[in-house]
GROMACS .gro file of C-alpha atoms in nm:
model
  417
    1UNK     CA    1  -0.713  -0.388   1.341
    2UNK     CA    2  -0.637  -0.051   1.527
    3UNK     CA    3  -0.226  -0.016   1.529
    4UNK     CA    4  -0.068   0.202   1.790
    5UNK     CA    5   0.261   0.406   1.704
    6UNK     CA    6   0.522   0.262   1.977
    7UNK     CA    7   0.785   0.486   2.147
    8UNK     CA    8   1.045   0.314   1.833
    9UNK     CA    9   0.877   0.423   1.576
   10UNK     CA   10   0.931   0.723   1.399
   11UNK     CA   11   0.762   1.034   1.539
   12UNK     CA   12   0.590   1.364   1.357
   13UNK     CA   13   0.733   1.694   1.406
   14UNK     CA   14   0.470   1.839   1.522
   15UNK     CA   15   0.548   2.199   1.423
   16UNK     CA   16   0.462   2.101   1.105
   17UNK     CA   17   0.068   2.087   1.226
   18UNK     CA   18   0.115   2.429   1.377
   19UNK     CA   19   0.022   2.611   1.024
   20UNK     CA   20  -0.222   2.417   0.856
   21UNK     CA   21  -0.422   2.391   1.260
   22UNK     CA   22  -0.388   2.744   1.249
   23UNK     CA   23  -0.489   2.831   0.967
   24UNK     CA   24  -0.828   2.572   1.025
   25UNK     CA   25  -0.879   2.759   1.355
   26UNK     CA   26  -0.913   3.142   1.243
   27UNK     CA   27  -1.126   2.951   0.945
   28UNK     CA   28  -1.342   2.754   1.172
   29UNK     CA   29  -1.346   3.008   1.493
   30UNK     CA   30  -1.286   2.640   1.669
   31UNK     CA   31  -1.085   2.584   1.934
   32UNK     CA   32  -0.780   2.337   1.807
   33UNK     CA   33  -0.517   2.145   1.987
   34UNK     CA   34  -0.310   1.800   1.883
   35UNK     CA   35  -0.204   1.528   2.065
   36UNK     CA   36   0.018   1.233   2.083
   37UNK     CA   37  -0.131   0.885   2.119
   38UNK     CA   38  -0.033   0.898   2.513
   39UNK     CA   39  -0.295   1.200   2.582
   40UNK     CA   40   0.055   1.441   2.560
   41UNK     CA   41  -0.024   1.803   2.403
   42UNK     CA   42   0.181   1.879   2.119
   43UNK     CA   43   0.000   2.207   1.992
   44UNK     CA   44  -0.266   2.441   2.097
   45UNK     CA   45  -0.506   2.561   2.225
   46UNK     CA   46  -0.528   2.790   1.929
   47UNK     CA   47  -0.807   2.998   1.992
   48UNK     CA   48  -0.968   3.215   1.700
   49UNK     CA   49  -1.236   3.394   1.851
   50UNK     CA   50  -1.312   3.626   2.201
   51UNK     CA   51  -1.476   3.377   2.330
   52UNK     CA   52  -1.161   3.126   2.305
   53UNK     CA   53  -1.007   3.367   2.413
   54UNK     CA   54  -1.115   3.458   2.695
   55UNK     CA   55  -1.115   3.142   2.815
   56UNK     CA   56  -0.762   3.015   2.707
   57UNK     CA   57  -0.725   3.314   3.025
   58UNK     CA   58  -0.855   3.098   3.253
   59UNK     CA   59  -0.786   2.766   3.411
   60UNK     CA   60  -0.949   2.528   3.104
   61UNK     CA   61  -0.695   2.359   2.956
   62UNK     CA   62  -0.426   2.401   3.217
   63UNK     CA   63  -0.309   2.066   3.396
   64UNK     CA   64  -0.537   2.086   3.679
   65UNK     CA   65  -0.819   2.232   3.448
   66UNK     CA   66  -1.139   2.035   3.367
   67UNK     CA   67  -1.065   2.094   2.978
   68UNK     CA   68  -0.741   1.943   2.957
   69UNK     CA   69  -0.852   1.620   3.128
   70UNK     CA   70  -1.222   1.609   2.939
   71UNK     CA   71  -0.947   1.663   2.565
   72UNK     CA   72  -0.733   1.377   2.751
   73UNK     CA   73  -1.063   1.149   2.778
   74UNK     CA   74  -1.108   1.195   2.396
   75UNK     CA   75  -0.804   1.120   2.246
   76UNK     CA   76  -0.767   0.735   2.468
   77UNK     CA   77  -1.076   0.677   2.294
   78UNK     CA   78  -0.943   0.721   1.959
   79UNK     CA   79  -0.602   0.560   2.104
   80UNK     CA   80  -0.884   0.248   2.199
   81UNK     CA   81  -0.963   0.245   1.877
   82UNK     CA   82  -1.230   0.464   1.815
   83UNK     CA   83  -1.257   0.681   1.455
   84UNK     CA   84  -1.454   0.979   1.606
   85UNK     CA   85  -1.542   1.091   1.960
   86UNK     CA   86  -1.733   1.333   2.145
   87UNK     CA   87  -1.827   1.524   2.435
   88UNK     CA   88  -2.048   1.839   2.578
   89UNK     CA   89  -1.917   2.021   2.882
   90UNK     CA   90  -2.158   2.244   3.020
   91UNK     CA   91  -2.315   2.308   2.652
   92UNK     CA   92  -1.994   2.296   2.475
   93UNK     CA   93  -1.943   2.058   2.181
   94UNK     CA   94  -1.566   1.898   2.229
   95UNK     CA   95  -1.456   1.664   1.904
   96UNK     CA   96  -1.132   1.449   1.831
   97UNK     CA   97  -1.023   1.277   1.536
   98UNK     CA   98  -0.745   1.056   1.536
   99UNK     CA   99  -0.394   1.122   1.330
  100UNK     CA  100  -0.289   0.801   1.146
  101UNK     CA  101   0.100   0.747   0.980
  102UNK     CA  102   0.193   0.399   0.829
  103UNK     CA  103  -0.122   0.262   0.946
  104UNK     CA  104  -0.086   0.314   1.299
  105UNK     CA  105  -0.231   0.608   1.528
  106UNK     CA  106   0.040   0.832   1.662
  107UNK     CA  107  -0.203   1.133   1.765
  108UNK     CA  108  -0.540   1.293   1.798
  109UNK     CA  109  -0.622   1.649   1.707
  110UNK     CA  110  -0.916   1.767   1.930
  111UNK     CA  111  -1.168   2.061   1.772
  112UNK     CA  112  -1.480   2.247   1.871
  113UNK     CA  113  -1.564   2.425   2.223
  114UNK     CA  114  -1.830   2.584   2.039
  115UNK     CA  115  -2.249   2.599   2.222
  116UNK     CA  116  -2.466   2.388   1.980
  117UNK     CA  117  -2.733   2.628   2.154
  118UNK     CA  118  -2.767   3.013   2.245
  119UNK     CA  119  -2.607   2.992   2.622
  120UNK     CA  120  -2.751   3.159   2.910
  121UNK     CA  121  -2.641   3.398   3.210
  122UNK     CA  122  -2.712   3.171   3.452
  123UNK     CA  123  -2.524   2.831   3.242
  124UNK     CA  124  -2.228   3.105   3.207
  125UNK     CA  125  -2.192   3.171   3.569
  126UNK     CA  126  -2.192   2.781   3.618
  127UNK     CA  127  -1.945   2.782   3.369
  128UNK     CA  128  -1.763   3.057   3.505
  129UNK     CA  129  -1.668   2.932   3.828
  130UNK     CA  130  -1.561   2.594   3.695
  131UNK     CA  131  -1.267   2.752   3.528
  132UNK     CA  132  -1.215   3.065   3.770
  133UNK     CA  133  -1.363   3.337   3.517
  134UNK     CA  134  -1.606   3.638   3.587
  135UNK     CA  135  -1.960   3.526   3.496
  136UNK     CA  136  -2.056   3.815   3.382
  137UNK     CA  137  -1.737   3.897   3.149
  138UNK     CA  138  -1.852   3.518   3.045
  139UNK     CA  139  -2.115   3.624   2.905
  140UNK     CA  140  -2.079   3.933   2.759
  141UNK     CA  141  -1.900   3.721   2.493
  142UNK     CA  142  -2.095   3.443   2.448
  143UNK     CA  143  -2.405   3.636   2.401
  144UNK     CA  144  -2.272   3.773   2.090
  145UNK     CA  145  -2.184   3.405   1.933
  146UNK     CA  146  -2.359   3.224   1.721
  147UNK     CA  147  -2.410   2.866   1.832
  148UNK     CA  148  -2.265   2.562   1.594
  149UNK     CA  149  -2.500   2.414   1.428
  150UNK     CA  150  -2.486   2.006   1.395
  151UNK     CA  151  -2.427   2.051   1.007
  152UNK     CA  152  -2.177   2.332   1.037
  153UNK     CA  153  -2.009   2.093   1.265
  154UNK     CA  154  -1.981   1.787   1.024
  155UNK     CA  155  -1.874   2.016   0.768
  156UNK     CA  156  -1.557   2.129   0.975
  157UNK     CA  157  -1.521   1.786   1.115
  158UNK     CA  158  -1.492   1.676   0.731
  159UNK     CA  159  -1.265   1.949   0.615
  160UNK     CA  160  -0.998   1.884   0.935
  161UNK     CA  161  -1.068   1.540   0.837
  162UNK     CA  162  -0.918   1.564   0.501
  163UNK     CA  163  -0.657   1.827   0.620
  164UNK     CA  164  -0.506   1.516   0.898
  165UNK     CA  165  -0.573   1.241   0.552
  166UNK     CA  166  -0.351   1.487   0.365
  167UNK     CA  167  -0.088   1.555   0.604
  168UNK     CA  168  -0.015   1.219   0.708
  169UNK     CA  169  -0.056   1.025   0.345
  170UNK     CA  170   0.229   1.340   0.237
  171UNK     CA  171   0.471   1.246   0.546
  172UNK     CA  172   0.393   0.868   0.459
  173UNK     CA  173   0.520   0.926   0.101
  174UNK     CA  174   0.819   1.091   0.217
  175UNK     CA  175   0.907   0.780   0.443
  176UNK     CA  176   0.821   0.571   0.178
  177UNK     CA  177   1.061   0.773  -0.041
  178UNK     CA  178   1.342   0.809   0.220
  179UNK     CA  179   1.306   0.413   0.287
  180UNK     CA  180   1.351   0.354  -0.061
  181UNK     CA  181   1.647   0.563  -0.127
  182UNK     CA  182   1.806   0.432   0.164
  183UNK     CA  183   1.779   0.099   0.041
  184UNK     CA  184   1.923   0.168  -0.270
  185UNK     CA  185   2.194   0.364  -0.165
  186UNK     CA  186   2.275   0.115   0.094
  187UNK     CA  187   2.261  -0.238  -0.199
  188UNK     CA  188   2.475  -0.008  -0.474
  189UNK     CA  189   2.766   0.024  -0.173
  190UNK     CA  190   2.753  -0.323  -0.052
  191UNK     CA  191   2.691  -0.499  -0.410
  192UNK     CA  192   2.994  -0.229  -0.496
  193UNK     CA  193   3.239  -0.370  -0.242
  194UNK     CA  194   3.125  -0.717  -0.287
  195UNK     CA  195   3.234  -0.658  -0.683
  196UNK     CA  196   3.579  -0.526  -0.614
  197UNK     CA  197   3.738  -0.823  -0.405
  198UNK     CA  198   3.651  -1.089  -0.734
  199UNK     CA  199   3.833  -0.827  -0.993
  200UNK     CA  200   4.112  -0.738  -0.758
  201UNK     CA  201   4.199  -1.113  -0.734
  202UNK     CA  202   4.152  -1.183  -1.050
  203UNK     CA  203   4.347  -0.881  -1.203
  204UNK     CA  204   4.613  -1.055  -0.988
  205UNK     CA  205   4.630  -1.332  -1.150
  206UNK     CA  206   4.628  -1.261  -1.454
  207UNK     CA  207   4.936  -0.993  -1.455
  208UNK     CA  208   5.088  -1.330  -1.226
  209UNK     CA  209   5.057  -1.522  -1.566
  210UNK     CA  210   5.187  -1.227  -1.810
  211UNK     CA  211   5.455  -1.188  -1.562
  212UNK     CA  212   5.570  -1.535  -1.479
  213UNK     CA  213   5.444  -1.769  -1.784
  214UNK     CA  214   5.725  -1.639  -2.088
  215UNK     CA  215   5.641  -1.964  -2.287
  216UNK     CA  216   5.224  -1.909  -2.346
  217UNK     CA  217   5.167  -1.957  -2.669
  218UNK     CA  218   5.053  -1.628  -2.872
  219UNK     CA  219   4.696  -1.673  -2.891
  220UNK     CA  220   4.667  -1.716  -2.531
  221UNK     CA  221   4.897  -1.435  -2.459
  222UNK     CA  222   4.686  -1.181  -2.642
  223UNK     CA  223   4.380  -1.337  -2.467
  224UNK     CA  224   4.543  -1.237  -2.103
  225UNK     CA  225   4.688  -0.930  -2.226
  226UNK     CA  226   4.248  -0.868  -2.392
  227UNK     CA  227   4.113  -0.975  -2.037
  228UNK     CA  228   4.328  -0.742  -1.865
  229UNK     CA  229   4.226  -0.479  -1.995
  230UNK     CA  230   3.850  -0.570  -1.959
  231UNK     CA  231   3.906  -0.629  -1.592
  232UNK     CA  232   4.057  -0.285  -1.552
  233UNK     CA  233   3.766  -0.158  -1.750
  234UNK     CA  234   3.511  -0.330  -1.508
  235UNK     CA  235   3.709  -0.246  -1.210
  236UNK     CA  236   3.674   0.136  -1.284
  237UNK     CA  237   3.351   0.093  -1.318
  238UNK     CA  238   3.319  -0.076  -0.963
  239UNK     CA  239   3.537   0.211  -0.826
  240UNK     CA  240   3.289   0.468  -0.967
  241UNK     CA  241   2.977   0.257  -0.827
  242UNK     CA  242   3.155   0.308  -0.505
  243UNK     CA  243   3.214   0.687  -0.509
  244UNK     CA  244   2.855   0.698  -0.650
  245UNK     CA  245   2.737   0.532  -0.366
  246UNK     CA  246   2.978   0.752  -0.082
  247UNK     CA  247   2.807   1.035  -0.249
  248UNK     CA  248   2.451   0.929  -0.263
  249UNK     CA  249   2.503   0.857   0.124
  250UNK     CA  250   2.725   1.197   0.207
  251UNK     CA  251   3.017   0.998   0.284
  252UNK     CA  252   3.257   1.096   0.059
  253UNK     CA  253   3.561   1.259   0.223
  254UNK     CA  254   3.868   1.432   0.126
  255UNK     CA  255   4.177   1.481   0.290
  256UNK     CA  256   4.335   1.804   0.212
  257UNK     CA  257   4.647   1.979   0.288
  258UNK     CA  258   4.878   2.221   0.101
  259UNK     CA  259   5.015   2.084  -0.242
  260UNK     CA  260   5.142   2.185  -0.577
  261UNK     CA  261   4.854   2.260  -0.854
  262UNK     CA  262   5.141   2.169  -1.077
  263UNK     CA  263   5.236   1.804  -0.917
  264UNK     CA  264   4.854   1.704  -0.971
  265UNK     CA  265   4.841   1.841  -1.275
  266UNK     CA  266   5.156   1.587  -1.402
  267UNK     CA  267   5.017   1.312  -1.278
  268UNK     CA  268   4.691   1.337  -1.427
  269UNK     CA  269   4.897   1.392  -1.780
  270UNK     CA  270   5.071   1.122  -1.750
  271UNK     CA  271   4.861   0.856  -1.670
  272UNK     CA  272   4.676   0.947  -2.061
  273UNK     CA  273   4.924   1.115  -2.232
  274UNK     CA  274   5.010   0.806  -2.450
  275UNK     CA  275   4.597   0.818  -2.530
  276UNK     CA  276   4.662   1.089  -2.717
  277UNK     CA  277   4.941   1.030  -2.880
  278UNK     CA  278   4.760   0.702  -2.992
  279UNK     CA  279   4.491   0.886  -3.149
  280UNK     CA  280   4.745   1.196  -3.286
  281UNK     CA  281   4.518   1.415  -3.047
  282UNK     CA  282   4.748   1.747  -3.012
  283UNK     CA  283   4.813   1.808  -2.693
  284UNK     CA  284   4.880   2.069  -2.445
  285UNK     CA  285   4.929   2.253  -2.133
  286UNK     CA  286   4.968   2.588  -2.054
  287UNK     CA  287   5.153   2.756  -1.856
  288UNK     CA  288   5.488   2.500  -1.949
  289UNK     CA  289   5.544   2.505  -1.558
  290UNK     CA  290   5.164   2.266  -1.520
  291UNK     CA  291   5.101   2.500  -1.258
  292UNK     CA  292   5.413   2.474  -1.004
  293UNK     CA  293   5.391   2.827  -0.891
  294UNK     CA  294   5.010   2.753  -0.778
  295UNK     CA  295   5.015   2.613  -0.421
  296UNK     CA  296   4.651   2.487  -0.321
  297UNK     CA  297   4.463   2.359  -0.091
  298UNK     CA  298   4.340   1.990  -0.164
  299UNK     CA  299   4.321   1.618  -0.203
  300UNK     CA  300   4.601   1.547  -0.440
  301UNK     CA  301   4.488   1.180  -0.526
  302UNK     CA  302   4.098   1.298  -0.564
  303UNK     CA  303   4.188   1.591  -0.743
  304UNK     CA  304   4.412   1.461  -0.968
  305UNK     CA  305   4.097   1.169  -1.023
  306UNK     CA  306   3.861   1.494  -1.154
  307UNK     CA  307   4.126   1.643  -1.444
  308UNK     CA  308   4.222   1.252  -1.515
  309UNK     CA  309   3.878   1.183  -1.551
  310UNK     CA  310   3.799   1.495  -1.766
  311UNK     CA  311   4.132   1.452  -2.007
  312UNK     CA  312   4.004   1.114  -2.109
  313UNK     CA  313   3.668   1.201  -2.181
  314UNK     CA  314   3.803   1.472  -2.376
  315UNK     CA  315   4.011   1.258  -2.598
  316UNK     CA  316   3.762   0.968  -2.582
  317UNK     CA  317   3.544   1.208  -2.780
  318UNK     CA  318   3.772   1.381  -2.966
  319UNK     CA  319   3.814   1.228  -3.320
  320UNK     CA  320   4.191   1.146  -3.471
  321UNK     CA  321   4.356   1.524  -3.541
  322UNK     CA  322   4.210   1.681  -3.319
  323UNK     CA  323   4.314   1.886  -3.033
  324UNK     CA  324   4.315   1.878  -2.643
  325UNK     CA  325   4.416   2.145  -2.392
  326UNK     CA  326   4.512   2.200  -2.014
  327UNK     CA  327   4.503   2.588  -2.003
  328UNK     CA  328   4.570   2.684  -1.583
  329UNK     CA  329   4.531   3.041  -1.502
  330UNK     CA  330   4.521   3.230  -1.158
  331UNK     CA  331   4.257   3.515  -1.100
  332UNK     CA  332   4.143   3.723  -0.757
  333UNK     CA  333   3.887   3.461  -0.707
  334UNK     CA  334   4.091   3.184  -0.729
  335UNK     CA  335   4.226   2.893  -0.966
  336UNK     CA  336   4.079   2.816  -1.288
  337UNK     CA  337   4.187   2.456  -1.453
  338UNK     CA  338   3.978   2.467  -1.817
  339UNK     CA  339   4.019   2.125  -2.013
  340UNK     CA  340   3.913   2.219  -2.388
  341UNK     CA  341   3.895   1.950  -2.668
  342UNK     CA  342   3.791   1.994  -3.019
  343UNK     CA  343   3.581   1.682  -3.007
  344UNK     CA  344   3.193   1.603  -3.090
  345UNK     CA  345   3.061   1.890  -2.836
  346UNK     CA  346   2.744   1.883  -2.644
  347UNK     CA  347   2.350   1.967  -2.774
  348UNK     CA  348   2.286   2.281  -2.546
  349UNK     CA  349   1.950   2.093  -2.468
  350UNK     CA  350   2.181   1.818  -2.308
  351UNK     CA  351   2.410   2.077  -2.108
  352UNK     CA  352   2.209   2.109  -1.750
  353UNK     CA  353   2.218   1.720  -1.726
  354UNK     CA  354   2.551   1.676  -1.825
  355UNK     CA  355   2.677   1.597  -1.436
  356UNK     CA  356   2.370   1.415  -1.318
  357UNK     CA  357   2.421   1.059  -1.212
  358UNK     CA  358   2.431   0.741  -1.512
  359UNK     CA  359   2.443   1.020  -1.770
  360UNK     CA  360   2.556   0.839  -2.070
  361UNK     CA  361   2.700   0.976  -2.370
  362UNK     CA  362   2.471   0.866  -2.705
  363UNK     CA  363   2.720   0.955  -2.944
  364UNK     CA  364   3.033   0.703  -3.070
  365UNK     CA  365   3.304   0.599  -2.854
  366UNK     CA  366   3.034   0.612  -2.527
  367UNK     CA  367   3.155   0.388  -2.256
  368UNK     CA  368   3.133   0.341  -1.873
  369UNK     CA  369   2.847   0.394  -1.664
  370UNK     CA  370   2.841   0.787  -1.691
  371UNK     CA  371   2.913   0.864  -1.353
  372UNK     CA  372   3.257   1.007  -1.395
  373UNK     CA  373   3.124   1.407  -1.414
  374UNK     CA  374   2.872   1.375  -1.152
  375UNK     CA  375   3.168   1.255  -0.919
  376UNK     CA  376   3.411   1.489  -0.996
  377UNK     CA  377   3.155   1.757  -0.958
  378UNK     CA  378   3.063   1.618  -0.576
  379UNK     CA  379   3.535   1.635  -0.518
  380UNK     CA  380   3.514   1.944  -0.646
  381UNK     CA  381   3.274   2.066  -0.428
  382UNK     CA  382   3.422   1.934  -0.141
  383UNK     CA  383   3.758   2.118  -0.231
  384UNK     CA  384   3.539   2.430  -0.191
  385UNK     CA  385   3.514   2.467  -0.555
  386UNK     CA  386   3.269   2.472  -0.846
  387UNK     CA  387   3.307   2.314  -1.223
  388UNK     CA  388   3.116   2.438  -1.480
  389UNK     CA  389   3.093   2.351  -1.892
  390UNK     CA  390   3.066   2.453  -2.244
  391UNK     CA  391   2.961   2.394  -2.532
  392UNK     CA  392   2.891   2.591  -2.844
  393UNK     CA  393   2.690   2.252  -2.958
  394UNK     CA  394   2.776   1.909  -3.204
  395UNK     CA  395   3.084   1.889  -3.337
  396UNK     CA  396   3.198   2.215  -3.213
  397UNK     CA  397   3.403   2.104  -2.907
  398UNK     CA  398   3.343   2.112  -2.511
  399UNK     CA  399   3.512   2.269  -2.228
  400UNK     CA  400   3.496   2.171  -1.834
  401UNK     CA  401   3.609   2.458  -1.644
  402UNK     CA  402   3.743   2.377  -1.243
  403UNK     CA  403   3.725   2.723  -1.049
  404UNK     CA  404   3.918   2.653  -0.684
  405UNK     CA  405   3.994   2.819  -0.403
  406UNK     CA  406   4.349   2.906  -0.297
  407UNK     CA  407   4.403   2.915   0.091
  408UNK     CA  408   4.166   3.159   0.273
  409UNK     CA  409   3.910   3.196  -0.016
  410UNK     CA  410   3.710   2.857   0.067
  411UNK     CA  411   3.404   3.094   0.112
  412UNK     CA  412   3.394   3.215  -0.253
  413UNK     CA  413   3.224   2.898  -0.411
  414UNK     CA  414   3.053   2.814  -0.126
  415UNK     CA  415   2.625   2.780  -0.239
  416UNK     CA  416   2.411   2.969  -0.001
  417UNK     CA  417   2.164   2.751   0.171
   0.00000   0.00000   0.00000
């Protein structure tokens, strides 16, 4: 069963035929046009030879002109349902194919005005007047043409048959692709949401108990005080699934304004400091100040999310003894915020994935769903920024280095397009 594209559905851009018909039409010396399914012309005439030419001067394929209506003929019988059609107009061969996307016909493209047979003055002349052309000037051209021969024909008509089959199967696996992404994009921020409402409540409740309940015996104390920490656990996991998802769809947003470097800086510190002092992870940050003299431009709460985000994974992976730094510096192009640990390091085969999405550490101590770095990356970026890292490889340590813009220098880090 024949489907017909309706005016809902989505439609080709038809510039993207304009190359490929081209290209088909200085090939073929045809005369090529496309259509959509409601006899509309969407490209052409393109004319490759004199001939063509000379005619595409003339009235032919104008509104009023005889060729326009006689292409217009062709393509409702491939919108009837029809997988080839054809027509002679005073000697000239006129062929359509139909253009097919998701299984339904959206278009026609419509070949040929080529003589099967040598022409002759007086068939020019008749010709001639149809279209409001000299005769003569007619046939000055035509006379030096070959004619199209019937297996010439079939050969072009299968070569701009598998040119259409290619063209629309490639746009149909982009939809396919698009439709797909969509869809996932769309169930990881709804089945996100849907998550967070069950932890919030029961995150609740539990502190309630902790809080309110002094007389639970021990056992079931340190059970609460265990599930806490799980549920905070799975409910940064849910809040990453959600600023995975913003991303994936381009809805993350930041609000910015100006702010101390050195006030985002603290809080990020403080919220892990006693992670390292659990592990007897040295600790540091340089200049003593955290950065108060830098004023910025940016997001305090998703800023201070990135270095929070990179701290921990620096001690996470940093065995007992070891060392972690904050070293803040200010150059001409900028800020740069390097976080340095003296942890397990990074393969340099692993380094150009490191900030792609669900990018999970192999090594011990891996946790989490690996999408911490590939957010921070997208809040940098919207701050104007860039973050970069290195590694000299395993066991030799890791550094994540934040390069942003102070006021008036957004345009440094921008990526050209």
């Amino acid at each position: 069963m024949i489907r017909i594209a309706r005016p809902h559905s989505s439609q080709p851009d038809w510039s993207e035929w304009e190359a490929p018909l081209e290209q088909f039409c200085q090939a073929s010396g045809l005369v090529v046009s496309a259509y959509d399914i409601g006899g509309q012309r969407k490209a052409g005439p393109m004319v490759g030879t004199r001939t063509a030419r000379l005619l595409a001067s003339s009235r032919l394929w104008r509104e009023d002109g005889p060729g326009l209506a006689l292409e217009r003929r062709l393509v409702a019988a491939l919108a009837a349902g029809d997988d080839y059609a054809e027509e002679e107009w005073h000697g000239l061969c006129v062929c359509g194919l139909p253009l097919t996307r998701a299984g339904e016909r959206y278009g026609a493209v419509v070949f040929g005005w080529r003589w099967r047979d040598f022409s002759s003055p007086m068939a020019c002349e008749q010709l001639a007047r149809q279209v409001d052309l000299p005769g003569p000037a007619l046939w000055n051209e035509v006379r030096l043409e070959a004619p199209l021969a019937e297996a010439r024909l079939a050969t072009f008509r299968a070569l701009l048959r598998t040119l259409a089959d290619s063209l629309d199967r490639q746009r149909d696996t982009i939809d396919e692709l698009n439709r797909v992404s969509q869809t996932r994009d769309l169930f990881l921020a709804t089945v996100s949401h849907e998550m967070r409402t069950p932890l919030s409540a029961l995150a609740m409740r539990i502190d309630l108990l902790l809080k309110t309940m002094h007389d639970l015996p021990p056992a079931l104390t340190t059970a609460l005080t265990a599930m806490r920490v799980h549920v905070r656990q799975e409910a940064g996991m849910v809040e990453d699934l959600i600023d995975a998802a913003r991303t994936l769809t381009g809805t993350m947003s930041i609000e910015r304004g100006p702010v101390s470097l050195g006030r985002i800086v603290r809080d990020a510190v403080s919220a892990i400091e006693a992670t390292a002092h659990a592990k007897r992870i040295a600790f540091s940050v340089t200049p003593a100040d955290f950065g108060d003299h830098l004023q910025i431009d940016a997001d305090p709460r998703r800023l201070q999310q990135v270095l929070w985000n990179l701290i921990l994974n620096a001690i996470k992976f940093t065995a007992e003894g070891g060392a972690v730094g904050v070293a803040i510096r200010s150059a001409a192009d900028g800020v740069h915020i390097r976080v340095t640990d003296s942890g397990q390091g990074i393969a340099p085969e692993d380094l150009p994935h490191v900030f792609g999405a669900f990018t999970l550490q192999t090594q011990a101590n891996a946790s989490g769903l690996g999408l911490g770095l590939y957010i921070a990356r997208r809040i940098v970026e919207l701050h104007g920024g860039a973050i970069s890292v290195e590694s000299a490889g395993l066991g030799r340590g890791t550094s994540f280095i934040i390069h942003l813009p102070q006021p008036g220098q957004e345009a440094l880090f921008l990526k050209p397009d």
